[in-house]
Amino acid sequence: MEILIGLCAMQRKIRSKPMQKILTEIKKNGNFKFIEFEEDLIKNKPIEEWPVCHGIIAFFSEGFPIEKVNDYIKKTGAWSPNDMSFQRTIMSRDQIYDILKPIGVRTPKHLVLDTKKNSDKIIETEDYFEFEGTKFEKPFVEKPLDAEDHHVHIYLPTSQGGGSIKLFRKREVSKDRVSETSTDSKIRRTGVFVYEEFIDSKTGCDIKIYAVGKNYAYSEVRNSPFRAQKIELDEYGREIRDKFELTEEERMFASKIVEHLHQNVCGFDVLRDANGKSFVIDINGWSFVKSEIGEEYFANCGKELATLFKENCKV
């Protein structure tokens, strides 16, 4: 029997080349029909007017009405690979760490601090800051609480010249820039931030891991934006990455993240320190490979998702 799958996300995401590859692979592995929800329908029409489907592919991007989609899933019983009721949770860096720590997924030492409300309690010098007995020596990392905010600062000690390195999403400044140096040496005192110990990567690279279900994970590596202010681009303007072999522990991290964050399609970032220990430093929610070297990922992703839809959709 045909399984109807609703495609409920912003049009540019659904029609992107990587997403289309995944949909093609899903269809190779079962009797599926995809129904694309137009953006006007998603944003402006009541869920009673949305097509009724057995399953749904839905994920957040700017302008996406999460609560509305949750209501649709509750009303229709459509099965989603990613639990949409968990979307707000994975957008909060402190809530993510609260979930990961007790399940054995290693994260950096960190502190969640409202720097605006507690400004008078913060002790700050050129080489460290301290709050109520918790001390962070530079270099340390400062991240906004909102995981969708990628304006991350890394503060450097005077022995490394002081100041800071400011990270941002590519294309905010230019298509290949991901960081810039700054003379700013004082932490931001404008709201809630997560402060982390700096993990000096053994490889000088960030490991990008893409999990699909509890049993499959694929990884690529890129130059750390801390070490390289610009990323390498191919002739089509895509970031150049290399495949990377995961450790058994990193595969275990992937399985636990999928299970405990209730996200069958999930990307996350890892750093390995000088001793080879792996630390999860960011969770990206629904995320898939965008490079041209990841053909095996698309085949496996489509196969895994097809199996999950067949097992969970009530036809």
Tab-separated table of C-alpha atoms in Angstrom:
chain	number	residue	atom	x	y	z
A	1	MET	CA	0.000	0.000	0.000
A	2	GLU	CA	1.186	3.503	-0.840
A	3	ILE	CA	2.558	5.550	2.066
A	4	LEU	CA	1.814	9.271	1.853
A	5	ILE	CA	4.593	11.496	3.180
A	6	GLY	CA	4.001	15.218	3.667
A	7	LEU	CA	6.938	17.536	2.989
A	8	CYS	CA	6.440	20.323	5.497
A	9	ALA	CA	9.336	22.776	5.513
A	10	MET	CA	10.387	25.971	3.824
A	11	GLN	CA	10.417	25.589	0.040
A	12	ARG	CA	14.116	26.333	-0.413
A	13	LYS	CA	14.936	23.523	2.023
A	14	ILE	CA	12.636	20.929	0.448
A	15	ARG	CA	13.771	21.738	-3.086
A	16	SER	CA	17.470	21.852	-2.280
A	17	LYS	CA	19.675	19.372	-4.101
A	18	PRO	CA	20.612	17.352	-0.974
A	19	MET	CA	16.963	17.031	0.106
A	20	GLN	CA	15.918	15.913	-3.353
A	21	LYS	CA	18.639	13.250	-3.287
A	22	ILE	CA	17.292	11.921	0.006
A	23	LEU	CA	13.717	11.817	-1.302
A	24	THR	CA	14.878	9.931	-4.399
A	25	GLU	CA	16.616	7.342	-2.225
A	26	ILE	CA	13.549	6.950	0.009
A	27	LYS	CA	11.404	6.163	-3.046
A	28	LYS	CA	13.885	3.493	-4.137
A	29	ASN	CA	13.168	1.637	-0.906
A	30	GLY	CA	9.372	1.514	-0.805
A	31	ASN	CA	6.023	2.587	-2.187
A	32	PHE	CA	6.036	6.247	-1.171
A	33	LYS	CA	4.252	9.319	-2.480
A	34	PHE	CA	5.435	12.773	-1.445
A	35	ILE	CA	3.044	15.681	-1.003
A	36	GLU	CA	4.747	19.064	-0.775
A	37	PHE	CA	3.035	21.554	1.534
A	38	GLU	CA	3.303	24.998	-0.046
A	39	GLU	CA	4.702	27.761	2.158
A	40	ASP	CA	1.458	29.731	2.021
A	41	LEU	CA	-0.392	26.655	3.282
A	42	ILE	CA	2.104	26.131	6.107
A	43	LYS	CA	2.194	29.745	7.226
A	44	ASN	CA	-1.296	31.044	6.554
A	45	LYS	CA	-3.841	28.228	6.346
A	46	PRO	CA	-5.371	26.300	9.276
A	47	ILE	CA	-4.154	22.742	9.742
A	48	GLU	CA	-7.647	21.504	8.879
A	49	GLU	CA	-6.848	22.491	5.275
A	50	TRP	CA	-3.537	20.617	5.193
A	51	PRO	CA	-3.388	17.256	3.369
A	52	VAL	CA	-3.717	14.242	5.662
A	53	CYS	CA	-0.624	12.044	5.382
A	54	HIS	CA	0.698	8.872	6.981
A	55	GLY	CA	4.064	10.472	7.703
A	56	ILE	CA	5.648	13.888	7.579
A	57	ILE	CA	9.103	15.327	7.018
A	58	ALA	CA	9.177	18.574	8.971
A	59	PHE	CA	12.048	20.604	10.369
A	60	PHE	CA	12.738	24.108	11.579
A	61	SER	CA	14.205	27.014	9.658
A	62	GLU	CA	13.548	30.732	9.984
A	63	GLY	CA	9.841	31.498	9.704
A	64	PHE	CA	8.723	27.905	10.315
A	65	PRO	CA	5.668	27.536	12.641
A	66	ILE	CA	6.741	24.696	14.937
A	67	GLU	CA	3.688	24.783	17.218
A	68	LYS	CA	1.322	24.669	14.249
A	69	VAL	CA	3.053	21.575	12.871
A	70	ASN	CA	2.892	19.949	16.305
A	71	ASP	CA	-0.859	20.530	16.332
A	72	TYR	CA	-1.144	18.918	12.887
A	73	ILE	CA	0.788	15.834	14.016
A	74	LYS	CA	-1.378	15.469	17.132
A	75	LYS	CA	-4.563	15.841	15.086
A	76	THR	CA	-3.692	13.487	12.213
A	77	GLY	CA	-1.335	10.989	13.846
A	78	ALA	CA	1.206	11.490	11.051
A	79	TRP	CA	4.560	10.012	12.052
A	80	SER	CA	7.617	12.279	11.984
A	81	PRO	CA	11.224	11.003	12.100
A	82	ASN	CA	12.039	13.931	14.387
A	83	ASP	CA	9.855	14.677	17.401
A	84	MET	CA	8.663	18.199	16.640
A	85	SER	CA	7.661	18.778	20.269
A	86	PHE	CA	11.407	18.618	21.066
A	87	GLN	CA	12.396	21.342	18.604
A	88	ARG	CA	12.425	24.153	21.164
A	89	THR	CA	14.560	22.020	23.475
A	90	ILE	CA	17.313	21.503	20.918
A	91	MET	CA	17.398	25.248	20.267
A	92	SER	CA	18.565	25.848	23.845
A	93	ARG	CA	22.216	25.076	24.470
A	94	ASP	CA	21.792	24.644	28.219
A	95	GLN	CA	18.900	22.185	27.827
A	96	ILE	CA	20.922	20.172	25.325
A	97	TYR	CA	23.828	19.852	27.760
A	98	ASP	CA	21.445	18.948	30.596
A	99	ILE	CA	20.245	15.998	28.493
A	100	LEU	CA	23.656	14.877	27.225
A	101	LYS	CA	25.584	14.845	30.506
A	102	PRO	CA	23.652	12.086	32.344
A	103	ILE	CA	23.608	9.776	29.293
A	104	GLY	CA	27.388	9.665	28.963
A	105	VAL	CA	27.866	12.017	26.014
A	106	ARG	CA	30.980	14.042	26.823
A	107	THR	CA	30.653	17.832	26.645
A	108	PRO	CA	33.068	20.614	27.642
A	109	LYS	CA	33.051	22.064	31.154
A	110	HIS	CA	30.508	24.863	30.935
A	111	LEU	CA	28.593	27.539	32.821
A	112	VAL	CA	25.260	29.132	31.916
A	113	LEU	CA	25.280	32.759	33.045
A	114	ASP	CA	23.041	35.797	32.698
A	115	THR	CA	25.836	38.340	32.385
A	116	LYS	CA	23.463	41.302	32.364
A	117	LYS	CA	21.723	40.437	35.641
A	118	ASN	CA	24.911	39.257	37.338
A	119	SER	CA	27.330	41.825	35.968
A	120	ASP	CA	28.381	43.066	39.428
A	121	LYS	CA	29.225	39.496	40.553
A	122	ILE	CA	31.616	38.784	37.686
A	123	ILE	CA	35.358	39.108	38.249
A	124	GLU	CA	37.161	39.673	34.962
A	125	THR	CA	40.836	40.122	34.076
A	126	GLU	CA	42.778	39.944	30.825
A	127	ASP	CA	43.385	36.217	31.349
A	128	TYR	CA	40.280	34.814	33.061
A	129	PHE	CA	36.807	35.477	34.360
A	130	GLU	CA	35.204	34.142	37.522
A	131	PHE	CA	31.652	33.896	38.811
A	132	GLU	CA	30.801	32.670	42.316
A	133	GLY	CA	33.874	30.456	42.518
A	134	THR	CA	33.720	29.062	38.971
A	135	LYS	CA	36.742	30.220	37.004
A	136	PHE	CA	37.428	30.064	33.270
A	137	GLU	CA	40.998	30.650	32.157
A	138	LYS	CA	41.459	31.981	28.645
A	139	PRO	CA	41.110	30.711	26.032
A	140	PHE	CA	37.435	30.019	26.657
A	141	VAL	CA	34.332	30.019	24.473
A	142	GLU	CA	31.237	32.215	24.804
A	143	LYS	CA	28.045	31.072	23.052
A	144	PRO	CA	24.569	32.637	23.014
A	145	LEU	CA	21.992	30.478	24.803
A	146	ASP	CA	19.961	30.258	21.587
A	147	ALA	CA	21.490	27.498	19.450
A	148	GLU	CA	20.247	29.291	16.337
A	149	ASP	CA	22.544	32.220	17.159
A	150	HIS	CA	25.983	31.412	15.753
A	151	HIS	CA	27.798	34.530	16.936
A	152	VAL	CA	30.309	32.665	19.078
A	153	HIS	CA	33.327	34.396	20.639
A	154	ILE	CA	36.603	32.782	21.699
A	155	TYR	CA	38.583	34.916	24.160
A	156	LEU	CA	42.370	34.643	24.031
A	157	PRO	CA	44.931	35.030	26.849
A	158	THR	CA	47.589	37.726	26.754
A	159	SER	CA	50.155	35.010	25.974
A	160	GLN	CA	48.352	34.553	22.636
A	161	GLY	CA	47.988	38.259	21.974
A	162	GLY	CA	44.703	38.791	23.825
A	163	GLY	CA	41.512	39.972	22.192
A	164	SER	CA	39.102	37.463	20.715
A	165	ILE	CA	38.090	35.532	17.639
A	166	LYS	CA	34.491	36.037	16.543
A	167	LEU	CA	32.776	33.209	14.687
A	168	PHE	CA	29.720	33.612	12.500
A	169	ARG	CA	27.829	31.829	9.773
A	170	LYS	CA	29.405	31.967	6.345
A	171	ARG	CA	27.898	34.522	3.963
A	172	GLU	CA	27.123	36.965	6.779
A	173	VAL	CA	30.259	38.889	5.841
A	174	SER	CA	31.384	37.142	2.650
A	175	LYS	CA	30.766	33.732	1.142
A	176	ASP	CA	33.995	32.214	2.443
A	177	ARG	CA	34.605	33.974	5.782
A	178	VAL	CA	33.598	32.249	9.022
A	179	SER	CA	35.561	34.200	11.649
A	180	GLU	CA	37.479	37.397	12.317
A	181	THR	CA	39.937	38.616	14.934
A	182	SER	CA	38.946	41.385	17.328
A	183	THR	CA	40.576	43.487	20.023
A	184	ASP	CA	37.528	42.876	22.269
A	185	SER	CA	38.820	41.064	25.330
A	186	LYS	CA	35.843	41.465	27.679
A	187	ILE	CA	32.864	39.113	27.728
A	188	ARG	CA	29.489	40.314	26.485
A	189	ARG	CA	27.224	41.519	29.294
A	190	THR	CA	24.002	41.659	27.332
A	191	GLY	CA	22.095	38.515	28.312
A	192	VAL	CA	22.397	34.764	28.854
A	193	PHE	CA	25.465	32.983	27.492
A	194	VAL	CA	27.044	29.555	27.796
A	195	TYR	CA	30.729	29.653	28.737
A	196	GLU	CA	32.838	26.624	27.835
A	197	GLU	CA	36.392	25.513	28.296
A	198	PHE	CA	38.265	25.730	25.009
A	199	ILE	CA	38.976	22.324	23.465
A	200	ASP	CA	42.252	22.496	21.547
A	201	SER	CA	41.484	20.178	18.661
A	202	LYS	CA	44.037	17.442	18.064
A	203	THR	CA	43.553	17.724	14.307
A	204	GLY	CA	42.885	21.463	14.004
A	205	CYS	CA	39.561	20.484	12.489
A	206	ASP	CA	35.873	20.316	13.346
A	207	ILE	CA	34.190	16.935	12.944
A	208	LYS	CA	30.680	17.171	11.488
A	209	ILE	CA	28.601	14.074	12.265
A	210	TYR	CA	25.304	13.226	10.569
A	211	ALA	CA	23.185	10.557	12.242
A	212	VAL	CA	20.174	8.803	10.711
A	213	GLY	CA	18.467	6.493	13.167
A	214	LYS	CA	20.371	4.857	16.002
A	215	ASN	CA	22.507	2.632	13.786
A	216	TYR	CA	23.972	4.896	11.112
A	217	ALA	CA	26.322	7.864	11.303
A	218	TYR	CA	28.445	9.538	8.650
A	219	SER	CA	31.108	12.183	9.206
A	220	GLU	CA	33.105	14.828	7.415
A	221	VAL	CA	35.848	17.127	8.627
A	222	ARG	CA	36.606	20.782	7.918
A	223	ASN	CA	39.233	23.278	9.037
A	224	SER	CA	38.283	24.828	12.369
A	225	PRO	CA	37.022	28.425	11.988
A	226	PHE	CA	39.149	29.178	15.070
A	227	ARG	CA	42.290	28.405	13.094
A	228	ALA	CA	41.210	29.493	9.612
A	229	GLN	CA	39.146	32.628	9.094
A	230	LYS	CA	38.204	31.511	5.600
A	231	ILE	CA	36.820	28.211	4.381
A	232	GLU	CA	37.873	26.464	1.186
A	233	LEU	CA	35.233	26.500	-1.542
A	234	ASP	CA	34.941	24.412	-4.688
A	235	GLU	CA	34.126	25.823	-8.125
A	236	TYR	CA	30.408	25.795	-7.249
A	237	GLY	CA	30.858	27.757	-4.030
A	238	ARG	CA	30.428	24.741	-1.730
A	239	GLU	CA	32.626	24.203	1.308
A	240	ILE	CA	35.329	21.616	0.693
A	241	ARG	CA	35.306	18.819	3.245
A	242	ASP	CA	36.857	15.376	3.617
A	243	LYS	CA	35.355	12.115	4.816
A	244	PHE	CA	36.369	11.180	8.334
A	245	GLU	CA	36.415	7.906	10.250
A	246	LEU	CA	34.537	7.938	13.556
A	247	THR	CA	35.612	6.183	16.726
A	248	GLU	CA	33.324	3.673	18.403
A	249	GLU	CA	32.697	6.214	21.160
A	250	GLU	CA	31.621	8.854	18.633
A	251	ARG	CA	29.228	6.355	17.057
A	252	MET	CA	27.846	5.688	20.529
A	253	PHE	CA	27.368	9.438	20.977
A	254	ALA	CA	25.398	9.538	17.714
A	255	SER	CA	23.124	6.693	18.791
A	256	LYS	CA	22.437	8.253	22.193
A	257	ILE	CA	21.787	11.705	20.734
A	258	VAL	CA	19.225	10.270	18.310
A	259	GLU	CA	17.529	8.324	21.097
A	260	HIS	CA	17.453	10.919	23.863
A	261	LEU	CA	16.796	14.004	21.736
A	262	HIS	CA	14.153	12.069	19.766
A	263	GLN	CA	15.653	13.171	16.441
A	264	ASN	CA	16.214	10.409	13.875
A	265	VAL	CA	17.884	12.843	11.486
A	266	CYS	CA	20.381	14.877	13.455
A	267	GLY	CA	23.693	16.621	12.938
A	268	PHE	CA	26.194	17.501	15.628
A	269	ASP	CA	29.747	18.820	15.962
A	270	VAL	CA	32.641	17.141	17.748
A	271	LEU	CA	36.168	18.164	18.715
A	272	ARG	CA	38.932	15.725	19.669
A	273	ASP	CA	41.439	17.038	22.187
A	274	ALA	CA	45.179	16.347	22.278
A	275	ASN	CA	44.538	13.098	24.184
A	276	GLY	CA	42.047	11.853	21.617
A	277	LYS	CA	38.989	12.454	23.801
A	278	SER	CA	35.881	13.512	21.899
A	279	PHE	CA	33.597	16.335	23.032
A	280	VAL	CA	30.196	17.210	21.577
A	281	ILE	CA	30.103	21.001	21.219
A	282	ASP	CA	26.939	21.647	19.205
A	283	ILE	CA	23.682	19.996	18.115
A	284	ASN	CA	22.145	21.054	14.810
A	285	GLY	CA	18.806	19.248	14.765
A	286	TRP	CA	17.638	18.129	11.304
A	287	SER	CA	20.820	18.315	9.275
A	288	PHE	CA	22.121	16.450	6.256
A	289	VAL	CA	25.275	16.260	4.172
A	290	LYS	CA	25.665	19.000	1.571
A	291	SER	CA	28.980	18.066	-0.045
A	292	GLU	CA	29.459	16.080	-3.234
A	293	ILE	CA	31.629	13.449	-1.525
A	294	GLY	CA	28.742	12.150	0.565
A	295	GLU	CA	26.958	9.915	-1.960
A	296	GLU	CA	27.064	6.928	0.402
A	297	TYR	CA	25.318	9.073	3.026
A	298	PHE	CA	22.365	9.820	0.757
A	299	ALA	CA	21.868	6.147	-0.104
A	300	ASN	CA	22.015	5.093	3.547
A	301	CYS	CA	19.908	8.033	4.729
A	302	GLY	CA	17.161	7.198	2.233
A	303	LYS	CA	17.244	3.516	3.159
A	304	GLU	CA	17.098	4.209	6.905
A	305	LEU	CA	14.256	6.729	6.570
A	306	ALA	CA	12.268	4.408	4.314
A	307	THR	CA	12.565	1.658	6.925
A	308	LEU	CA	11.495	4.015	9.718
A	309	PHE	CA	8.470	5.246	7.765
A	310	LYS	CA	7.382	1.691	6.936
A	311	GLU	CA	7.759	0.637	10.571
A	312	ASN	CA	5.982	3.630	12.117
A	313	CYS	CA	3.371	4.952	9.677
A	314	LYS	CA	-0.161	3.712	10.226
A	315	VAL	CA	-1.460	2.992	6.734
